[in-house]
Amino acid sequence: MIRCEASMDIRFLSTFLEVANTRHFGKAAENLYLTQSAVSARIKLVEEYFQTTLFIRHRNSIQLTPAGEKLLPFAHQLSDTLRDAKRELQLESGEFVVCGATQLASELGFTSILGAINEAFPDWSVKAEVLTLESLSRQLHERSIDIALSSEPLKSEEIQAVKLLHVPLALYACHTADREPNGKNYVSVEWGAKIRNALYHSRYHLREARLRTNSLRLAMSSAGSLANA
């Protein structure tokens, strides 16, 4: 009989560590910017790989099994080893800083941040990338990037967050005499779930936006054409 074993991805172990830390699949999913079903699927793959149960799922809590307790220090050790290996390889190839930003954050001040880094560390190279929020959070946890800019908070005890910019949000009208927006000419900028839910709670009809985008530039350039459509 031939048995095929599941393959192991370091991200699955990172998910295991997050669930072990939060003791909650929903909170782990929120911190990792994954769906709860994706977290459950990853934990299932880890359990299949080690052929054991790692968590005992109660109604209001999650506890590590004895096997999960035994795996925990090995998962931490592997995560630390990979982080140290990455750091050593970076030092060998030269000093550089990896910066990541979401689309909105990149349009709000990425250039000035990169300029400040270059001024503070003139001998360092800088690698800059525009990423999705999920990818930004994942790469931070995997220590693949050093600095992250986001218009939404990245929830993790391992991440030190600093507010760099405060932008008051409001509804603005372009090329129209209407005092209230409607779904036919409304452009929705994706600032995050918290802001989106607050807006839809007060203005339910804006759920049917004509355009949804995570780019301020695209929103501004499209507002006029949609208003005149």
PDB file of N, CA and C in Angstrom, residues 25-72:
ATOM      1  N   PHE A  25     -10.210  30.471  16.308  1.00  0.00           N
ATOM      2  CA  PHE A  25     -10.045  30.414  14.855  1.00  0.00           C
ATOM      3  C   PHE A  25     -10.446  31.736  14.205  1.00  0.00           C
ATOM      4  N   GLY A  26     -11.522  32.355  14.707  1.00  0.00           N
ATOM      5  CA  GLY A  26     -11.967  33.620  14.136  1.00  0.00           C
ATOM      6  C   GLY A  26     -10.956  34.731  14.326  1.00  0.00           C
ATOM      7  N   LYS A  27     -10.385  34.851  15.542  1.00  0.00           N
ATOM      8  CA  LYS A  27      -9.392  35.887  15.814  1.00  0.00           C
ATOM      9  C   LYS A  27      -8.111  35.637  15.025  1.00  0.00           C
ATOM     10  N   ALA A  28      -7.710  34.364  14.925  1.00  0.00           N
ATOM     11  CA  ALA A  28      -6.526  34.032  14.135  1.00  0.00           C
ATOM     12  C   ALA A  28      -6.731  34.414  12.679  1.00  0.00           C
ATOM     13  N   ALA A  29      -7.923  34.135  12.151  1.00  0.00           N
ATOM     14  CA  ALA A  29      -8.232  34.491  10.765  1.00  0.00           C
ATOM     15  C   ALA A  29      -8.189  36.001  10.571  1.00  0.00           C
ATOM     16  N   GLU A  30      -8.736  36.749  11.542  1.00  0.00           N
ATOM     17  CA  GLU A  30      -8.724  38.211  11.458  1.00  0.00           C
ATOM     18  C   GLU A  30      -7.300  38.755  11.492  1.00  0.00           C
ATOM     19  N   ASN A  31      -6.459  38.205  12.374  1.00  0.00           N
ATOM     20  CA  ASN A  31      -5.080  38.679  12.491  1.00  0.00           C
ATOM     21  C   ASN A  31      -4.252  38.361  11.255  1.00  0.00           C
ATOM     22  N   LEU A  32      -4.560  37.238  10.607  1.00  0.00           N
ATOM     23  CA  LEU A  32      -3.797  36.818   9.434  1.00  0.00           C
ATOM     24  C   LEU A  32      -4.438  37.291   8.132  1.00  0.00           C
ATOM     25  N   TYR A  33      -5.590  37.988   8.240  1.00  0.00           N
ATOM     26  CA  TYR A  33      -6.339  38.450   7.074  1.00  0.00           C
ATOM     27  C   TYR A  33      -6.675  37.286   6.142  1.00  0.00           C
ATOM     28  N   LEU A  34      -7.165  36.216   6.760  1.00  0.00           N
ATOM     29  CA  LEU A  34      -7.651  35.049   6.042  1.00  0.00           C
ATOM     30  C   LEU A  34      -9.101  34.821   6.426  1.00  0.00           C
ATOM     31  N   THR A  35      -9.791  33.987   5.675  1.00  0.00           N
ATOM     32  CA  THR A  35     -11.120  33.578   6.088  1.00  0.00           C
ATOM     33  C   THR A  35     -10.983  32.497   7.156  1.00  0.00           C
ATOM     34  N   GLN A  36     -12.003  32.349   7.969  1.00  0.00           N
ATOM     35  CA  GLN A  36     -11.948  31.328   9.012  1.00  0.00           C
ATOM     36  C   GLN A  36     -11.875  29.937   8.403  1.00  0.00           C
ATOM     37  N   SER A  37     -12.512  29.743   7.255  1.00  0.00           N
ATOM     38  CA  SER A  37     -12.447  28.440   6.591  1.00  0.00           C
ATOM     39  C   SER A  37     -11.037  28.138   6.098  1.00  0.00           C
ATOM     40  N   ALA A  38     -10.302  29.198   5.665  1.00  0.00           N
ATOM     41  CA  ALA A  38      -8.922  28.998   5.223  1.00  0.00           C
ATOM     42  C   ALA A  38      -8.033  28.604   6.393  1.00  0.00           C
ATOM     43  N   VAL A  39      -8.250  29.233   7.555  1.00  0.00           N
ATOM     44  CA  VAL A  39      -7.482  28.868   8.746  1.00  0.00           C
ATOM     45  C   VAL A  39      -7.774  27.424   9.137  1.00  0.00           C
ATOM     46  N   SER A  40      -9.043  27.043   9.131  1.00  0.00           N
ATOM     47  CA  SER A  40      -9.425  25.674   9.476  1.00  0.00           C
ATOM     48  C   SER A  40      -8.801  24.673   8.511  1.00  0.00           C
ATOM     49  N   ALA A  41      -8.776  25.037   7.217  1.00  0.00           N
ATOM     50  CA  ALA A  41      -8.196  24.138   6.217  1.00  0.00           C
ATOM     51  C   ALA A  41      -6.696  23.968   6.439  1.00  0.00           C
ATOM     52  N   ARG A  42      -6.011  25.057   6.799  1.00  0.00           N
ATOM     53  CA  ARG A  42      -4.575  24.971   7.055  1.00  0.00           C
ATOM     54  C   ARG A  42      -4.281  24.102   8.279  1.00  0.00           C
ATOM     55  N   ILE A  43      -5.065  24.279   9.335  1.00  0.00           N
ATOM     56  CA  ILE A  43      -4.868  23.476  10.537  1.00  0.00           C
ATOM     57  C   ILE A  43      -5.130  22.000  10.228  1.00  0.00           C
ATOM     58  N   LYS A  44      -6.121  21.732   9.416  1.00  0.00           N
ATOM     59  CA  LYS A  44      -6.414  20.360   9.035  1.00  0.00           C
ATOM     60  C   LYS A  44      -5.242  19.735   8.284  1.00  0.00           C
ATOM     61  N   LEU A  45      -4.604  20.514   7.396  1.00  0.00           N
ATOM     62  CA  LEU A  45      -3.454  20.006   6.650  1.00  0.00           C
ATOM     63  C   LEU A  45      -2.270  19.733   7.573  1.00  0.00           C
ATOM     64  N   VAL A  46      -2.060  20.608   8.578  1.00  0.00           N
ATOM     65  CA  VAL A  46      -0.986  20.368   9.544  1.00  0.00           C
ATOM     66  C   VAL A  46      -1.269  19.093  10.330  1.00  0.00           C
ATOM     67  N   GLU A  47      -2.524  18.905  10.725  1.00  0.00           N
ATOM     68  CA  GLU A  47      -2.898  17.700  11.468  1.00  0.00           C
ATOM     69  C   GLU A  47      -2.742  16.449  10.612  1.00  0.00           C
ATOM     70  N   GLU A  48      -3.065  16.562   9.318  1.00  0.00           N
ATOM     71  CA  GLU A  48      -2.879  15.427   8.417  1.00  0.00           C
ATOM     72  C   GLU A  48      -1.401  15.114   8.221  1.00  0.00           C
ATOM     73  N   TYR A  49      -0.591  16.169   8.152  1.00  0.00           N
ATOM     74  CA  TYR A  49       0.841  15.961   7.964  1.00  0.00           C
ATOM     75  C   TYR A  49       1.451  15.213   9.142  1.00  0.00           C
ATOM     76  N   PHE A  50       1.092  15.616  10.361  1.00  0.00           N
ATOM     77  CA  PHE A  50       1.638  14.979  11.557  1.00  0.00           C
ATOM     78  C   PHE A  50       0.773  13.803  12.028  1.00  0.00           C
ATOM     79  N   GLN A  51      -0.338  13.564  11.319  1.00  0.00           N
ATOM     80  CA  GLN A  51      -1.227  12.439  11.618  1.00  0.00           C
ATOM     81  C   GLN A  51      -1.660  12.432  13.086  1.00  0.00           C
ATOM     82  N   THR A  52      -2.092  13.574  13.545  1.00  0.00           N
ATOM     83  CA  THR A  52      -2.554  13.694  14.922  1.00  0.00           C
ATOM     84  C   THR A  52      -3.488  14.889  15.040  1.00  0.00           C
ATOM     85  N   THR A  53      -4.215  14.960  16.122  1.00  0.00           N
ATOM     86  CA  THR A  53      -5.080  16.105  16.408  1.00  0.00           C
ATOM     87  C   THR A  53      -4.320  17.111  17.251  1.00  0.00           C
ATOM     88  N   LEU A  54      -4.336  18.368  16.834  1.00  0.00           N
ATOM     89  CA  LEU A  54      -3.558  19.402  17.510  1.00  0.00           C
ATOM     90  C   LEU A  54      -4.406  20.279  18.426  1.00  0.00           C
ATOM     91  N   PHE A  55      -5.698  20.383  18.135  1.00  0.00           N
ATOM     92  CA  PHE A  55      -6.569  21.235  18.948  1.00  0.00           C
ATOM     93  C   PHE A  55      -7.822  20.475  19.359  1.00  0.00           C
ATOM     94  N   ILE A  56      -8.280  20.749  20.556  1.00  0.00           N
ATOM     95  CA  ILE A  56      -9.577  20.271  21.020  1.00  0.00           C
ATOM     96  C   ILE A  56     -10.533  21.454  20.941  1.00  0.00           C
ATOM     97  N   ARG A  57     -11.554  21.314  20.143  1.00  0.00           N
ATOM     98  CA  ARG A  57     -12.493  22.404  19.895  1.00  0.00           C
ATOM     99  C   ARG A  57     -13.692  22.305  20.828  1.00  0.00           C
ATOM    100  N   HIS A  58     -13.757  23.191  21.803  1.00  0.00           N
ATOM    101  CA  HIS A  58     -14.905  23.298  22.678  1.00  0.00           C
ATOM    102  C   HIS A  58     -15.860  24.352  22.115  1.00  0.00           C
ATOM    103  N   ARG A  59     -16.992  24.520  22.753  1.00  0.00           N
ATOM    104  CA  ARG A  59     -17.992  25.465  22.237  1.00  0.00           C
ATOM    105  C   ARG A  59     -17.478  26.900  22.292  1.00  0.00           C
ATOM    106  N   ASN A  60     -16.840  27.271  23.375  1.00  0.00           N
ATOM    107  CA  ASN A  60     -16.404  28.661  23.552  1.00  0.00           C
ATOM    108  C   ASN A  60     -14.888  28.824  23.646  1.00  0.00           C
ATOM    109  N   SER A  61     -14.152  27.762  23.405  1.00  0.00           N
ATOM    110  CA  SER A  61     -12.697  27.869  23.514  1.00  0.00           C
ATOM    111  C   SER A  61     -12.022  26.765  22.720  1.00  0.00           C
ATOM    112  N   ILE A  62     -10.747  26.952  22.505  1.00  0.00           N
ATOM    113  CA  ILE A  62      -9.919  25.967  21.809  1.00  0.00           C
ATOM    114  C   ILE A  62      -8.702  25.691  22.672  1.00  0.00           C
ATOM    115  N   GLN A  63      -8.389  24.432  22.874  1.00  0.00           N
ATOM    116  CA  GLN A  63      -7.246  24.041  23.684  1.00  0.00           C
ATOM    117  C   GLN A  63      -6.309  23.165  22.870  1.00  0.00           C
ATOM    118  N   LEU A  64      -5.020  23.303  23.132  1.00  0.00           N
ATOM    119  CA  LEU A  64      -4.037  22.434  22.492  1.00  0.00           C
ATOM    120  C   LEU A  64      -4.132  21.038  23.083  1.00  0.00           C
ATOM    121  N   THR A  65      -4.026  20.039  22.223  1.00  0.00           N
ATOM    122  CA  THR A  65      -3.919  18.668  22.693  1.00  0.00           C
ATOM    123  C   THR A  65      -2.478  18.447  23.176  1.00  0.00           C
ATOM    124  N   PRO A  66      -2.196  17.344  23.844  1.00  0.00           N
ATOM    125  CA  PRO A  66      -0.795  17.036  24.211  1.00  0.00           C
ATOM    126  C   PRO A  66       0.132  17.060  23.000  1.00  0.00           C
ATOM    127  N   ALA A  67      -0.361  16.560  21.846  1.00  0.00           N
ATOM    128  CA  ALA A  67       0.455  16.594  20.628  1.00  0.00           C
ATOM    129  C   ALA A  67       0.694  18.033  20.186  1.00  0.00           C
ATOM    130  N   GLY A  68      -0.331  18.883  20.310  1.00  0.00           N
ATOM    131  CA  GLY A  68      -0.167  20.287  19.955  1.00  0.00           C
ATOM    132  C   GLY A  68       0.830  20.989  20.849  1.00  0.00           C
ATOM    133  N   GLU A  69       0.809  20.676  22.138  1.00  0.00           N
ATOM    134  CA  GLU A  69       1.779  21.248  23.081  1.00  0.00           C
ATOM    135  C   GLU A  69       3.196  20.836  22.715  1.00  0.00           C
ATOM    136  N   LYS A  70       3.366  19.588  22.267  1.00  0.00           N
ATOM    137  CA  LYS A  70       4.700  19.116  21.877  1.00  0.00           C
ATOM    138  C   LYS A  70       5.181  19.784  20.589  1.00  0.00           C
ATOM    139  N   LEU A  71       4.238  20.044  19.669  1.00  0.00           N
ATOM    140  CA  LEU A  71       4.621  20.669  18.401  1.00  0.00           C
ATOM    141  C   LEU A  71       4.964  22.134  18.565  1.00  0.00           C
ATOM    142  N   LEU A  72       4.365  22.810  19.540  1.00  0.00           N
ATOM    143  CA  LEU A  72       4.500  24.253  19.694  1.00  0.00           C
ATOM    144  C   LEU A  72       5.955  24.731  19.730  1.00  0.00           C
TER     145      LEU A  72
END
